[in-house]
PDB file of C-alpha atoms in Angstrom:
ATOM      1  CA  MET R 104      -6.374 175.597 153.957  1.00  0.00           C
ATOM      2  CA  GLY R 105      -5.781 174.787 149.795  1.00  0.00           C
ATOM      3  CA  TYR R 106      -3.274 172.152 148.021  1.00  0.00           C
ATOM      4  CA  GLY R 107      -0.543 173.055 146.165  1.00  0.00           C
ATOM      5  CA  ASN R 108       0.150 175.503 143.506  1.00  0.00           C
ATOM      6  CA  TYR R 109      -3.265 176.371 141.956  1.00  0.00           C
ATOM      7  CA  ILE R 110      -2.742 177.739 138.242  1.00  0.00           C
ATOM      8  CA  ASP R 111      -5.626 178.932 135.761  1.00  0.00           C
ATOM      9  CA  PRO R 112      -6.460 176.451 132.794  1.00  0.00           C
ATOM     10  CA  PHE R 113      -8.612 178.792 131.258  1.00  0.00           C
ATOM     11  CA  ALA R 114      -6.193 181.404 131.840  1.00  0.00           C
ATOM     12  CA  ALA R 115      -5.512 180.657 127.667  1.00  0.00           C
ATOM     13  CA  LEU R 116      -8.177 178.799 126.440  1.00  0.00           C
ATOM     14  CA  ARG R 117     -11.890 179.544 126.216  1.00  0.00           C
ATOM     15  CA  PRO R 118     -14.449 176.715 127.437  1.00  0.00           C
ATOM     16  CA  ASP R 119     -17.330 175.422 125.141  1.00  0.00           C
ATOM     17  CA  TYR R 120     -20.162 175.851 127.818  1.00  0.00           C
ATOM     18  CA  THR R 121     -19.748 178.390 130.535  1.00  0.00           C
ATOM     19  CA  VAL R 122     -22.665 177.910 133.233  1.00  0.00           C
ATOM     20  CA  GLY R 123     -23.808 180.533 135.414  1.00  0.00           C
ATOM     21  CA  ALA R 124     -25.691 180.781 138.498  1.00  0.00           C
ATOM     22  CA  GLY R 125     -28.612 178.260 139.620  1.00  0.00           C
ATOM     23  CA  GLU R 126     -28.479 176.870 135.525  1.00  0.00           C
ATOM     24  CA  LYS R 127     -28.473 173.273 134.709  1.00  0.00           C
ATOM     25  CA  LEU R 128     -26.271 171.705 131.400  1.00  0.00           C
ATOM     26  CA  GLU R 129     -26.910 168.673 130.460  1.00  0.00           C
ATOM     27  CA  LEU R 130     -24.765 166.410 127.599  1.00  0.00           C
ATOM     28  CA  THR R 131     -24.543 162.970 126.227  1.00  0.00           C
ATOM     29  CA  PHE R 132     -22.098 162.207 124.225  1.00  0.00           C
ATOM     30  CA  VAL R 133     -22.639 158.405 121.487  1.00  0.00           C
ATOM     31  CA  VAL R 134     -20.065 157.170 119.668  1.00  0.00           C
ATOM     32  CA  LEU R 135     -21.408 153.818 117.392  1.00  0.00           C
ATOM     33  CA  PRO R 136     -19.622 151.408 115.709  1.00  0.00           C
ATOM     34  CA  GLY R 137     -17.003 152.454 112.648  1.00  0.00           C
ATOM     35  CA  GLU R 138     -16.820 156.012 114.245  1.00  0.00           C
ATOM     36  CA  SER R 139     -13.530 157.315 114.987  1.00  0.00           C
ATOM     37  CA  ARG R 140     -13.880 160.515 117.487  1.00  0.00           C
ATOM     38  CA  ASP R 141     -11.841 163.536 119.201  1.00  0.00           C
ATOM     39  CA  ILE R 142     -13.855 164.753 121.416  1.00  0.00           C
ATOM     40  CA  ASP R 143     -13.274 167.819 123.416  1.00  0.00           C
ATOM     41  CA  VAL R 144     -15.385 169.890 126.356  1.00  0.00           C
ATOM     42  CA  ALA R 145     -13.782 172.342 128.575  1.00  0.00           C
ATOM     43  CA  ILE R 146     -17.168 173.536 130.943  1.00  0.00           C
ATOM     44  CA  ASP R 147     -16.516 176.481 133.063  1.00  0.00           C
ATOM     45  CA  LEU R 148     -19.026 176.426 136.435  1.00  0.00           C
ATOM     46  CA  VAL R 149     -18.972 180.156 137.214  1.00  0.00           C
ATOM     47  CA  GLY R 150     -22.434 180.841 139.513  1.00  0.00           C
ATOM     48  CA  GLU R 151     -23.654 179.839 143.287  1.00  0.00           C
ATOM     49  CA  GLY R 152     -25.767 176.868 142.265  1.00  0.00           C
ATOM     50  CA  ALA R 153     -24.408 175.777 138.406  1.00  0.00           C
ATOM     51  CA  GLU R 154     -25.268 172.148 137.857  1.00  0.00           C
ATOM     52  CA  VAL R 155     -23.531 169.511 135.336  1.00  0.00           C
ATOM     53  CA  SER R 156     -24.861 166.451 134.062  1.00  0.00           C
ATOM     54  CA  LEU R 157     -22.011 164.523 131.755  1.00  0.00           C
ATOM     55  CA  LYS R 158     -22.286 161.518 129.743  1.00  0.00           C
ATOM     56  CA  GLY R 159     -20.532 159.278 127.124  1.00  0.00           C
ATOM     57  CA  LEU R 160     -20.575 156.376 125.770  1.00  0.00           C
ATOM     58  CA  TYR R 161     -18.909 154.737 123.200  1.00  0.00           C
ATOM     59  CA  LEU R 162     -19.324 151.618 121.220  1.00  0.00           C
ATOM     60  CA  CYS R 163     -15.817 150.243 119.482  1.00  0.00           C
ATOM     61  CA  GLY R 164     -15.569 146.529 117.350  1.00  0.00           C
ATOM     62  CA  GLY R 165     -13.178 146.924 114.408  1.00  0.00           C
ATOM     63  CA  ASP R 166      -9.837 149.877 114.358  1.00  0.00           C
ATOM     64  CA  GLU R 167     -11.700 153.138 116.199  1.00  0.00           C
ATOM     65  CA  ARG R 168     -10.003 155.710 117.675  1.00  0.00           C
ATOM     66  CA  VAL R 169     -12.127 157.785 120.105  1.00  0.00           C
ATOM     67  CA  ASN R 170     -10.418 159.835 122.216  1.00  0.00           C
ATOM     68  CA  PHE R 171     -12.038 161.948 124.981  1.00  0.00           C
ATOM     69  CA  ARG R 172     -10.434 164.743 126.857  1.00  0.00           C
ATOM     70  CA  ILE R 173     -12.783 166.557 128.966  1.00  0.00           C
ATOM     71  CA  LEU R 174     -12.125 169.565 131.668  1.00  0.00           C
ATOM     72  CA  MET R 175     -14.154 170.465 134.778  1.00  0.00           C
ATOM     73  CA  HIS R 176     -13.180 173.992 136.070  1.00  0.00           C
ATOM     74  CA  HIS R 177     -15.516 174.546 139.068  1.00  0.00           C
ATOM     75  CA  ARG R 178     -14.774 178.337 139.790  1.00  0.00           C
ATOM     76  CA  ALA R 179     -17.588 179.075 142.250  1.00  0.00           C
ATOM     77  CA  GLY R 180     -19.222 177.718 145.261  1.00  0.00           C
ATOM     78  CA  GLY R 181     -22.073 175.241 145.976  1.00  0.00           C
ATOM     79  CA  CYS R 182     -21.884 173.935 142.142  1.00  0.00           C
ATOM     80  CA  VAL R 183     -22.362 169.970 141.160  1.00  0.00           C
ATOM     81  CA  SER R 184     -20.849 167.824 138.578  1.00  0.00           C
ATOM     82  CA  ARG R 185     -21.432 164.706 137.891  1.00  0.00           C
ATOM     83  CA  GLN R 186     -19.418 162.701 134.822  1.00  0.00           C
ATOM     84  CA  LEU R 187     -20.111 158.832 133.160  1.00  0.00           C
ATOM     85  CA  PHE R 188     -18.858 157.403 130.496  1.00  0.00           C
ATOM     86  CA  ASN R 189     -18.964 153.749 129.953  1.00  0.00           C
ATOM     87  CA  GLY R 190     -17.503 151.802 126.587  1.00  0.00           C
ATOM     88  CA  ILE R 191     -16.636 148.889 125.057  1.00  0.00           C
ATOM     89  CA  ALA R 192     -14.092 148.186 122.916  1.00  0.00           C
ATOM     90  CA  GLY R 193     -13.689 145.063 120.380  1.00  0.00           C
ATOM     91  CA  GLY R 194     -11.223 143.880 117.551  1.00  0.00           C
ATOM     92  CA  THR R 195      -8.509 146.430 117.690  1.00  0.00           C
ATOM     93  CA  SER R 196     -10.151 149.878 118.353  1.00  0.00           C
ATOM     94  CA  ARG R 197      -8.457 152.360 120.872  1.00  0.00           C
ATOM     95  CA  VAL R 198     -10.172 154.535 123.425  1.00  0.00           C
ATOM     96  CA  THR R 199      -8.467 156.991 125.540  1.00  0.00           C
ATOM     97  CA  PHE R 200     -10.907 158.691 128.435  1.00  0.00           C
ATOM     98  CA  ASP R 201      -8.635 161.511 130.039  1.00  0.00           C
ATOM     99  CA  GLY R 202     -10.892 163.375 132.537  1.00  0.00           C
ATOM    100  CA  ARG R 203     -10.344 166.748 134.816  1.00  0.00           C
ATOM    101  CA  ILE R 204     -11.722 167.968 137.824  1.00  0.00           C
ATOM    102  CA  ILE R 205     -10.538 171.153 138.839  1.00  0.00           C
ATOM    103  CA  VAL R 206     -12.291 173.275 142.447  1.00  0.00           C
ATOM    104  CA  ALA R 207     -10.417 177.051 142.705  1.00  0.00           C
ATOM    105  CA  PRO R 208      -9.802 177.995 146.037  1.00  0.00           C
ATOM    106  CA  ASP R 209     -13.433 180.035 146.218  1.00  0.00           C
ATOM    107  CA  ALA R 210     -15.528 176.981 144.999  1.00  0.00           C
ATOM    108  CA  GLN R 211     -16.300 175.787 148.461  1.00  0.00           C
ATOM    109  CA  GLN R 212     -19.319 173.313 148.839  1.00  0.00           C
ATOM    110  CA  THR R 213     -18.208 171.839 146.038  1.00  0.00           C
ATOM    111  CA  GLU R 214     -19.474 168.013 144.904  1.00  0.00           C
ATOM    112  CA  ALA R 215     -17.696 166.603 141.812  1.00  0.00           C
ATOM    113  CA  TYR R 216     -17.805 162.962 140.521  1.00  0.00           C
ATOM    114  CA  GLN R 217     -16.145 161.511 137.188  1.00  0.00           C
ATOM    115  CA  GLU R 218     -16.627 158.190 136.906  1.00  0.00           C
ATOM    116  CA  ASN R 219     -15.437 155.586 133.743  1.00  0.00           C
ATOM    117  CA  HIS R 220     -16.210 152.393 133.513  1.00  0.00           C
ATOM    118  CA  ASN R 221     -14.877 149.735 129.545  1.00  0.00           C
ATOM    119  CA  ILE R 222     -15.448 146.556 128.909  1.00  0.00           C
ATOM    120  CA  VAL R 223     -12.815 144.946 126.879  1.00  0.00           C
ATOM    121  CA  LEU R 224     -13.849 142.173 124.219  1.00  0.00           C
ATOM    122  CA  THR R 225     -10.521 141.494 122.567  1.00  0.00           C
ATOM    123  CA  ASP R 226      -7.020 140.883 123.139  1.00  0.00           C
ATOM    124  CA  GLY R 227      -6.994 143.368 120.252  1.00  0.00           C
ATOM    125  CA  ALA R 228      -8.534 146.339 121.729  1.00  0.00           C
ATOM    126  CA  HIS R 229      -6.934 148.739 124.284  1.00  0.00           C
ATOM    127  CA  VAL R 230      -8.431 151.368 126.980  1.00  0.00           C
ATOM    128  CA  GLU R 231      -6.575 153.898 128.559  1.00  0.00           C
ATOM    129  CA  THR R 232      -8.265 155.691 130.984  1.00  0.00           C
ATOM    130  CA  THR R 233      -7.349 158.877 133.337  1.00  0.00           C
ATOM    131  CA  PRO R 234      -9.201 160.830 135.826  1.00  0.00           C
ATOM    132  CA  GLN R 235      -7.667 163.668 137.624  1.00  0.00           C
ATOM    133  CA  LEU R 236      -8.855 165.683 140.477  1.00  0.00           C
ATOM    134  CA  GLU R 237      -7.644 168.674 141.740  1.00  0.00           C
ATOM    135  CA  ILE R 238      -8.800 170.756 144.659  1.00  0.00           C
ATOM    136  CA  TYR R 239      -7.852 173.809 145.867  1.00  0.00           C
ATOM    137  CA  ALA R 240     -10.456 174.336 148.440  1.00  0.00           C
ATOM    138  CA  ASP R 241     -11.598 172.383 151.965  1.00  0.00           C
ATOM    139  CA  ASP R 242     -15.323 172.289 151.796  1.00  0.00           C
ATOM    140  CA  VAL R 243     -15.634 169.553 148.885  1.00  0.00           C
ATOM    141  CA  LYS R 244     -16.727 166.494 148.083  1.00  0.00           C
ATOM    142  CA  CYS R 245     -14.594 165.055 145.587  1.00  0.00           C
ATOM    143  CA  SER R 246     -14.422 161.611 143.647  1.00  0.00           C
ATOM    144  CA  HIS R 247     -13.271 160.062 140.745  1.00  0.00           C
ATOM    145  CA  GLY R 248     -12.768 156.346 139.615  1.00  0.00           C
ATOM    146  CA  ALA R 249     -12.186 154.117 136.783  1.00  0.00           C
ATOM    147  CA  THR R 250     -12.597 150.306 135.564  1.00  0.00           C
ATOM    148  CA  THR R 251     -11.546 147.920 132.710  1.00  0.00           C
ATOM    149  CA  GLY R 252     -12.511 144.791 132.576  1.00  0.00           C
ATOM    150  CA  ARG R 253     -13.632 141.916 130.844  1.00  0.00           C
ATOM    151  CA  LEU R 254     -17.362 140.710 129.912  1.00  0.00           C
ATOM    152  CA  ASP R 255     -18.884 138.621 133.619  1.00  0.00           C
ATOM    153  CA  GLU R 256     -17.879 135.007 133.250  1.00  0.00           C
ATOM    154  CA  ASP R 257     -20.338 134.336 136.128  1.00  0.00           C
ATOM    155  CA  ALA R 258     -23.232 135.939 134.853  1.00  0.00           C
ATOM    156  CA  LEU R 259     -22.908 134.798 131.248  1.00  0.00           C
ATOM    157  CA  PHE R 260     -22.675 131.156 132.382  1.00  0.00           C
ATOM    158  CA  TYR R 261     -25.924 131.881 134.628  1.00  0.00           C
ATOM    159  CA  MET R 262     -27.760 132.550 131.501  1.00  0.00           C
ATOM    160  CA  ARG R 263     -26.761 129.777 129.237  1.00  0.00           C
ATOM    161  CA  THR R 264     -27.699 127.625 132.311  1.00  0.00           C
ATOM    162  CA  ARG R 265     -30.912 128.879 131.981  1.00  0.00           C
ATOM    163  CA  GLY R 266     -31.791 128.673 128.535  1.00  0.00           C
ATOM    164  CA  VAL R 267     -30.181 131.849 126.991  1.00  0.00           C
ATOM    165  CA  PRO R 268     -27.859 131.756 124.260  1.00  0.00           C
ATOM    166  CA  GLU R 269     -24.499 132.904 124.573  1.00  0.00           C
ATOM    167  CA  ALA R 270     -24.662 135.140 121.648  1.00  0.00           C
ATOM    168  CA  GLU R 271     -27.653 136.642 123.366  1.00  0.00           C
ATOM    169  CA  ALA R 272     -26.969 136.757 127.259  1.00  0.00           C
ATOM    170  CA  LYS R 273     -23.106 138.575 125.902  1.00  0.00           C
ATOM    171  CA  VAL R 274     -25.703 141.372 124.385  1.00  0.00           C
ATOM    172  CA  LEU R 275     -27.637 141.343 127.461  1.00  0.00           C
ATOM    173  CA  GLN R 276     -24.788 141.828 129.463  1.00  0.00           C
ATOM    174  CA  MET R 277     -23.532 145.101 127.521  1.00  0.00           C
ATOM    175  CA  ILE R 278     -27.176 146.423 127.714  1.00  0.00           C
ATOM    176  CA  SER R 279     -27.138 147.009 131.247  1.00  0.00           C
ATOM    177  CA  PHE R 280     -23.596 147.957 131.406  1.00  0.00           C
ATOM    178  CA  LEU R 281     -24.908 150.978 128.938  1.00  0.00           C
ATOM    179  CA  SER R 282     -27.845 151.297 131.050  1.00  0.00           C
ATOM    180  CA  PRO R 283     -27.268 153.881 133.159  1.00  0.00           C
ATOM    181  CA  VAL R 284     -25.934 156.278 130.043  1.00  0.00           C
ATOM    182  CA  THR R 285     -28.773 155.139 127.621  1.00  0.00           C
ATOM    183  CA  GLU R 286     -31.649 156.273 129.969  1.00  0.00           C
ATOM    184  CA  SER R 287     -30.391 159.319 129.719  1.00  0.00           C
ATOM    185  CA  LEU R 288     -31.449 158.891 125.537  1.00  0.00           C
ATOM    186  CA  SER R 289     -34.812 159.101 123.915  1.00  0.00           C
ATOM    187  CA  GLU R 290     -36.242 155.559 123.365  1.00  0.00           C
ATOM    188  CA  ALA R 291     -35.429 155.874 119.536  1.00  0.00           C
ATOM    189  CA  GLU R 292     -31.921 156.261 120.818  1.00  0.00           C
ATOM    190  CA  ARG R 293     -31.561 153.841 123.360  1.00  0.00           C
ATOM    191  CA  GLU R 294     -32.830 151.073 120.784  1.00  0.00           C
ATOM    192  CA  ARG R 295     -30.796 152.352 118.098  1.00  0.00           C
ATOM    193  CA  THR R 296     -27.728 152.194 120.527  1.00  0.00           C
ATOM    194  CA  ASN R 297     -28.819 148.615 121.788  1.00  0.00           C
ATOM    195  CA  GLN R 298     -29.083 147.709 117.819  1.00  0.00           C
ATOM    196  CA  LYS R 299     -25.370 148.292 117.467  1.00  0.00           C
ATOM    197  CA  ILE R 300     -24.224 146.473 120.477  1.00  0.00           C
ATOM    198  CA  ILE R 301     -25.027 143.190 118.503  1.00  0.00           C
ATOM    199  CA  THR R 302     -22.027 144.140 115.278  1.00  0.00           C
ATOM    200  CA  LEU R 303     -19.684 144.009 118.050  1.00  0.00           C
ATOM    201  CA  LEU R 304     -19.890 140.056 119.014  1.00  0.00           C
TER     202      LEU R 304
END
């Protein structure tokens, strides 16, 4: 049996991406310091066996305003979607993540995962995250989760006791935090992103 009343969110909305049977879509979004962005993405999985990998990272160290709105709509069975967004907010930046996964009644054997993780560097920064699942099918594997916290003081202390300067220890921890996303980038893009982390301190 389904859950609640199914409403087709694309009845009046044309998706940005339509993924058909057996097709794969991979997207990675990068927002660097000094950039304010509104990123709206609607993805429609319409054919059996469609796969989507969606990743994003954001580095905010000033007064940036970054908003992600993600709509992932599973309309066919046997499809897989994975979302991972990791970000670091400092200064007086404001970040929102609004992620929504919808599994239609006929989309049995769906796998859909969504994660949003954040590090907040200053008291003036603010992060609001709202992952959502709407499931109208029975045979599915779906999960969502979000975390917001500070740098790990124990890990920083450990590195400092082994001779790593505090600033370098913070940068290393932030690079590690972002690595599940940056691994999707080219080596040059990854190096550019890592260099931008220094500007957040």
